[in-house]
XYZ file of C-alpha atoms in Angstrom:
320
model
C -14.487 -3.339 5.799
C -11.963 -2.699 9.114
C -14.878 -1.615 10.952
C -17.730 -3.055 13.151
C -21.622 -2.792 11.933
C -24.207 -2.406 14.991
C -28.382 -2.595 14.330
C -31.155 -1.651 15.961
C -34.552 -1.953 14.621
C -38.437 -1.383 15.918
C -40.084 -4.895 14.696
C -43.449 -6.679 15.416
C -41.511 -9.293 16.990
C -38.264 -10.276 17.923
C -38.138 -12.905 15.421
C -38.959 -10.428 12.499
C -36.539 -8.475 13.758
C -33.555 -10.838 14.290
C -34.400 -11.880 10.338
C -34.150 -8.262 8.791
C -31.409 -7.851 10.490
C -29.845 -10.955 9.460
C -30.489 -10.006 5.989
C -28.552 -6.649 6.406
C -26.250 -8.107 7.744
C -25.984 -10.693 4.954
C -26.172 -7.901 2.388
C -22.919 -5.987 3.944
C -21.330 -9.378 3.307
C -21.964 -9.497 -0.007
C -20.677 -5.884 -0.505
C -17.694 -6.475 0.856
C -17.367 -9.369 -1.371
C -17.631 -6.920 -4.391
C -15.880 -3.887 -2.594
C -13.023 -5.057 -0.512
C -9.431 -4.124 -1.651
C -8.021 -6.275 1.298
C -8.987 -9.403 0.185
C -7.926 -11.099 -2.888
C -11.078 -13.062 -3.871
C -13.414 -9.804 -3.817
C -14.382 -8.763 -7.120
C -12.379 -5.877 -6.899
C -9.393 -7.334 -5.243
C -9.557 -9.814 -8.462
C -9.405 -6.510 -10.499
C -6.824 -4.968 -9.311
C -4.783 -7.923 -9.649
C -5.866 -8.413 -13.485
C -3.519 -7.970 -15.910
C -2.864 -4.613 -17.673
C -5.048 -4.110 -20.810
C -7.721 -7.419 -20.960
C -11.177 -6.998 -19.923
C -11.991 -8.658 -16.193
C -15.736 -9.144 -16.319
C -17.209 -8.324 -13.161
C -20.858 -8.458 -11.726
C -23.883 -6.439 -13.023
C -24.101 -5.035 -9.611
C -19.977 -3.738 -9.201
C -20.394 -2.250 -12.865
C -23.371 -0.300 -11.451
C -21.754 0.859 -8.746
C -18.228 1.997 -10.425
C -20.431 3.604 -13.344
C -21.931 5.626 -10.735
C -18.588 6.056 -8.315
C -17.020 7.650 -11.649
C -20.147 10.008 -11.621
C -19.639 11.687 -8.814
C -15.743 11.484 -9.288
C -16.189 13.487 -12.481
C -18.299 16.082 -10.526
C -15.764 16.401 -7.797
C -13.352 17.901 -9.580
C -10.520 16.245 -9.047
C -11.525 15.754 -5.180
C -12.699 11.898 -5.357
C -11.194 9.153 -7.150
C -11.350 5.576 -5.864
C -8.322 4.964 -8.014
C -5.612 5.984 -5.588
C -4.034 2.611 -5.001
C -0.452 3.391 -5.665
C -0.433 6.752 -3.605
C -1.623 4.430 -0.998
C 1.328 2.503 -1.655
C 3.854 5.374 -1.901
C 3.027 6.542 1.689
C 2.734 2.943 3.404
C -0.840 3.940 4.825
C -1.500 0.298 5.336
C 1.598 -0.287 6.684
C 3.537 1.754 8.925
C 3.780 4.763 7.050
C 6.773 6.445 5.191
C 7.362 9.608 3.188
C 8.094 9.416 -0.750
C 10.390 11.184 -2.133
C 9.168 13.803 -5.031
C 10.059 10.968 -7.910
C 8.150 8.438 -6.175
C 5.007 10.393 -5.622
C 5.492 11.840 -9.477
C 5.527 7.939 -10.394
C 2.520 7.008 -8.347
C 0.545 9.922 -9.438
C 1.398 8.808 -13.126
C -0.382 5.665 -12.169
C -3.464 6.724 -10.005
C -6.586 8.088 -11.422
C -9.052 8.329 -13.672
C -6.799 6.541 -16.526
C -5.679 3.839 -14.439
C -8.876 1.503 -15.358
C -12.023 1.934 -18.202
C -15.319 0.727 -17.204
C -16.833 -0.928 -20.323
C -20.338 -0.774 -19.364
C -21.757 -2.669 -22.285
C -19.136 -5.512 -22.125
C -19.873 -5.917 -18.612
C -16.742 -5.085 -17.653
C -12.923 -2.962 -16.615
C -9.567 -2.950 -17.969
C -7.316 -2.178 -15.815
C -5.327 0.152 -17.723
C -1.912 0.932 -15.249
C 0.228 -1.683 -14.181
C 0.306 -0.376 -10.625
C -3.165 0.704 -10.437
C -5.492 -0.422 -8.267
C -8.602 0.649 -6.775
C -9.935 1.169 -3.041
C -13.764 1.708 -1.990
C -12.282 3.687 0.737
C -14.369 7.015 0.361
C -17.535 5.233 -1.198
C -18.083 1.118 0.701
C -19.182 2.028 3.677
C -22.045 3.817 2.011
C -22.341 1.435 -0.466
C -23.251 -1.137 2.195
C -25.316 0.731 4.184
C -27.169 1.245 1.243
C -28.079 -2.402 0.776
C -28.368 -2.965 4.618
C -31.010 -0.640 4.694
C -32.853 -2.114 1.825
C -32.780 -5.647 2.978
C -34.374 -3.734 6.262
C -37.338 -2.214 4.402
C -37.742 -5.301 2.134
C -38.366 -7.019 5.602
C -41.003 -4.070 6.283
C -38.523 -2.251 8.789
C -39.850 0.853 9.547
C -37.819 2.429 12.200
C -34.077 1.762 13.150
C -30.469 2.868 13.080
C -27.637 1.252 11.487
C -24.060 2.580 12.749
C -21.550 1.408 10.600
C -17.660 2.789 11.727
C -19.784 5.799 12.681
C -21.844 6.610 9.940
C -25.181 5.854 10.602
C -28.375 5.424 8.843
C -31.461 6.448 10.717
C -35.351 4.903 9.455
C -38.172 6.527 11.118
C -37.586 6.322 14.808
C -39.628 8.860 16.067
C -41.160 12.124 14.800
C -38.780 14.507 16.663
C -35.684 12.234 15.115
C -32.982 9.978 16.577
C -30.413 12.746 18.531
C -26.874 12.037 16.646
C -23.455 13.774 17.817
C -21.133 15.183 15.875
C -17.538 14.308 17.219
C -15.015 17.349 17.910
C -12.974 16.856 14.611
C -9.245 16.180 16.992
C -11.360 14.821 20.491
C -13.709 11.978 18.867
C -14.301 11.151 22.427
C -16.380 14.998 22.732
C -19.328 16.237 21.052
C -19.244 18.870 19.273
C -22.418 19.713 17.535
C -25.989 17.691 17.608
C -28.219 16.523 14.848
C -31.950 15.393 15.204
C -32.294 13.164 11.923
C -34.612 11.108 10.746
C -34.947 8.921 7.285
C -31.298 10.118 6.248
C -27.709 9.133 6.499
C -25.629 10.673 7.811
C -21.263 10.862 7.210
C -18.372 12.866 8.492
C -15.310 12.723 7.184
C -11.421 13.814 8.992
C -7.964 13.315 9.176
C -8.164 12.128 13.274
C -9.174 8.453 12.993
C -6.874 6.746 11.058
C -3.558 8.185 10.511
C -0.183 7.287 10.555
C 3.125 8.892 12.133
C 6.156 9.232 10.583
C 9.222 10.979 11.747
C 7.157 12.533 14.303
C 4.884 14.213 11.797
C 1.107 12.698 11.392
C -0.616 12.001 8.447
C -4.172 11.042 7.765
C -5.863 8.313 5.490
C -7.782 10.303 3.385
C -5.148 11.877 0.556
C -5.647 14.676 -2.168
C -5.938 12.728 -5.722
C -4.691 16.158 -7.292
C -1.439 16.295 -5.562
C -0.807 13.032 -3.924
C -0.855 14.121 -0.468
C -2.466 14.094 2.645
C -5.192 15.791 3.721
C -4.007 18.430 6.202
C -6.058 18.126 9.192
C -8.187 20.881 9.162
C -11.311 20.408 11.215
C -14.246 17.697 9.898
C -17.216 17.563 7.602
C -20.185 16.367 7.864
C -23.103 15.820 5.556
C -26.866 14.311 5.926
C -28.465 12.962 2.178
C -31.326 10.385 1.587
C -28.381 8.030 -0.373
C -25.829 6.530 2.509
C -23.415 6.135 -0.194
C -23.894 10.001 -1.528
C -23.317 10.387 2.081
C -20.037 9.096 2.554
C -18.669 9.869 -0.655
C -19.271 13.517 -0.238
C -17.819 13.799 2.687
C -15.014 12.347 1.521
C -14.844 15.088 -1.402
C -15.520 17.608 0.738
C -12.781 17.122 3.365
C -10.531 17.045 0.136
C -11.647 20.247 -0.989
C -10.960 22.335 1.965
C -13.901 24.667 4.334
C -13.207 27.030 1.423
C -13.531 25.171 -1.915
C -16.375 22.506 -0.151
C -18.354 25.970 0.116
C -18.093 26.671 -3.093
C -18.347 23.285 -4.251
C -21.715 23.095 -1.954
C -23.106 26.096 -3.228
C -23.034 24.672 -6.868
C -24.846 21.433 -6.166
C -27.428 22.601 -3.479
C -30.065 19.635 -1.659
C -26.927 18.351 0.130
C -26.918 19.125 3.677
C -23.122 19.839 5.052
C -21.923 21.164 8.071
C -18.293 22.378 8.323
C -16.422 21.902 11.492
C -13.143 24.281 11.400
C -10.163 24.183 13.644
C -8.022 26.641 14.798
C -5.397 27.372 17.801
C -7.506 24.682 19.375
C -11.150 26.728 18.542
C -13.857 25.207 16.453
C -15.814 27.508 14.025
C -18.795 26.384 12.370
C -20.737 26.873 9.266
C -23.527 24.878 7.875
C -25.701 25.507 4.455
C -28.915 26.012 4.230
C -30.024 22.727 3.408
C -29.017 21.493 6.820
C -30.920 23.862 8.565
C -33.613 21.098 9.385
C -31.743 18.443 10.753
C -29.959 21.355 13.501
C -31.297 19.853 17.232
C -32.436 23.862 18.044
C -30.119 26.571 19.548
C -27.926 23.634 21.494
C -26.997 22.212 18.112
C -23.322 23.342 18.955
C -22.081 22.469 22.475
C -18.814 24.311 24.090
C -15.725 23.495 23.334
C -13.397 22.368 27.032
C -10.738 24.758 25.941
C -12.542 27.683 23.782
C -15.445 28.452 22.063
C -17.349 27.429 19.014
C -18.346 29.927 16.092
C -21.758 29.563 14.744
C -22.506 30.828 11.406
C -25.007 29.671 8.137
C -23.201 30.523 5.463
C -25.902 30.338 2.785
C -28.599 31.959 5.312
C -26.467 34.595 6.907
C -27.907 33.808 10.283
């Protein structure tokens, strides 16, 4: 998944614990073989190669997972769709990058989304519906595997460790004060911003400053707007904390879409999620978190000062 996967677990032994972590490790595999748009011979690289308009049946386990992807898409407003292939393609984001013109991104927008394949549940299976469509698990794998990682680690009786996959992490037990996890500064990954003290969650952020690609001087981020075709400005970063690792990551992903202004809203009509909203401006960092992170905040040092400016603090749905 273009990333690297480190574990740490609290076992009984050391050969317990080389084996559940073996077995996470074997279950990311197999995710990746269902999830992976870089390779061919994944399930879904087999489906977005299929041809327009026949049925590709696909594993019980990737129908699952799309059936619930398109879920949360639908709740996102517009915000999350895996389906975002040719966009992908229209601004070379796995290549070198380029710019399209207005035709080209009206013509991959005409082929991206929601309509591009039909999941036939019953059957088993998807059509792939556009010719140019195709599908990335960009916003939702990492979760995804995480997921199963940390299942294989309980089915071994795991009860305490920390998976870090690309930097989201998934925390089990640890300790009763929590595992201490740093929030990067959304432009300096290499400084903390803000602390977490989590424990039993997962945790995701989501920004435009690790992967990105510059064209005529101008930078543009991975993460692109399925509504208008277009990167993500770089606004700041969000992070949220949930039970699922792949509600985790795919929020996040929303949420980054939908702006510190429309991610509040959108927050605010599907409370439990815990989010905190990292904001950047004329190199200051304001932040705002809900209520429902309120727990996981590591006391009054939970934001740290910025090198070149301060950072706000401010609960948006507490008014602390």
């Amino acid at each position: 998944m273009g990333t690297r996967l480190r574990a740490r677990v609290r076992a009984v032994d050391g050969a317990s614990g080389a084996a559940a972590i073996e077995d996470a490790f074997a279950a990311v595999d197999r995710l990746e073989g269902l999830l992976s748009s870089w390779r061919e011979n994944s399930e879904l690289g087999l489906l977005n190669a299929a041809e327009p308009g026949s049925l590709v049946r696909v594993s019980s386990e990737l129908v699952d997972l799309l059936e619930e992807v398109r879920g949360w898409a639908d709740r996102s407003e517009g915000a999350f769709e895996p389906a975002v292939g040719p966009l992908i393609d229209a601004w070379d984001l796995r290549g070198r990058g380029r710019i399209p013109s207005e035709s080209e991104l009206a013509r991959a927008l005409s082929q991206s989304g929601a309509g591009a394949f039909e999941l036939k549940v019953r059957e088993g299976g998807v059509v792939r519906r556009k010719s140019a469509g195709w599908m990335t698990a960009g916003g939702f794998g990492k979760g995804a595997a995480l997921r199963a990682a940390s299942d294989a680690l309980e089915d071994r009786g795991i009860e305490a460790g920390v998976l870090d996959f690309g930097g989201q992490l998934v925390v089990l037990g640890i300790r009763k004060e929590g595992w201490e996890v740093g929030v990067a500064h959304p432009s300096r990954r290499a400084e903390v911003a803000a602390t977490l003290r989590l424990r039993d969650v997962s945790v995701a952020t989501s920004a435009a400053s690790e992967r990105y690609v510059e064209v005529e001087g101008e930078r543009f981020g991975h993460i692109l707007d399925p509504r208008t075709g277009r990167p993500v400005p770089a606004w700041g970063s969000v992070t949220v904390v949930a039970d699922d690792p792949m509600v985790a990551d795919l929020v996040s992903t929303t949420l980054f879409v939908l702006g510190p202004v429309g991610g509040r809203e959108w927050v605010e009509r599907h409370p439990g999620i815990a989010v905190l909203f990292l904001c950047e401006n004329d190199d200051r960092v304001a932040a705002s978190w809900n209520e429902a992170m309120e727990p996981w905040l590591a006391g009054g040092a939970v934001l740290k000062a910025s090198q070149s400016g301060g950072l706000g603090r401010r609960a948006w749905a507490t008014g602390t």
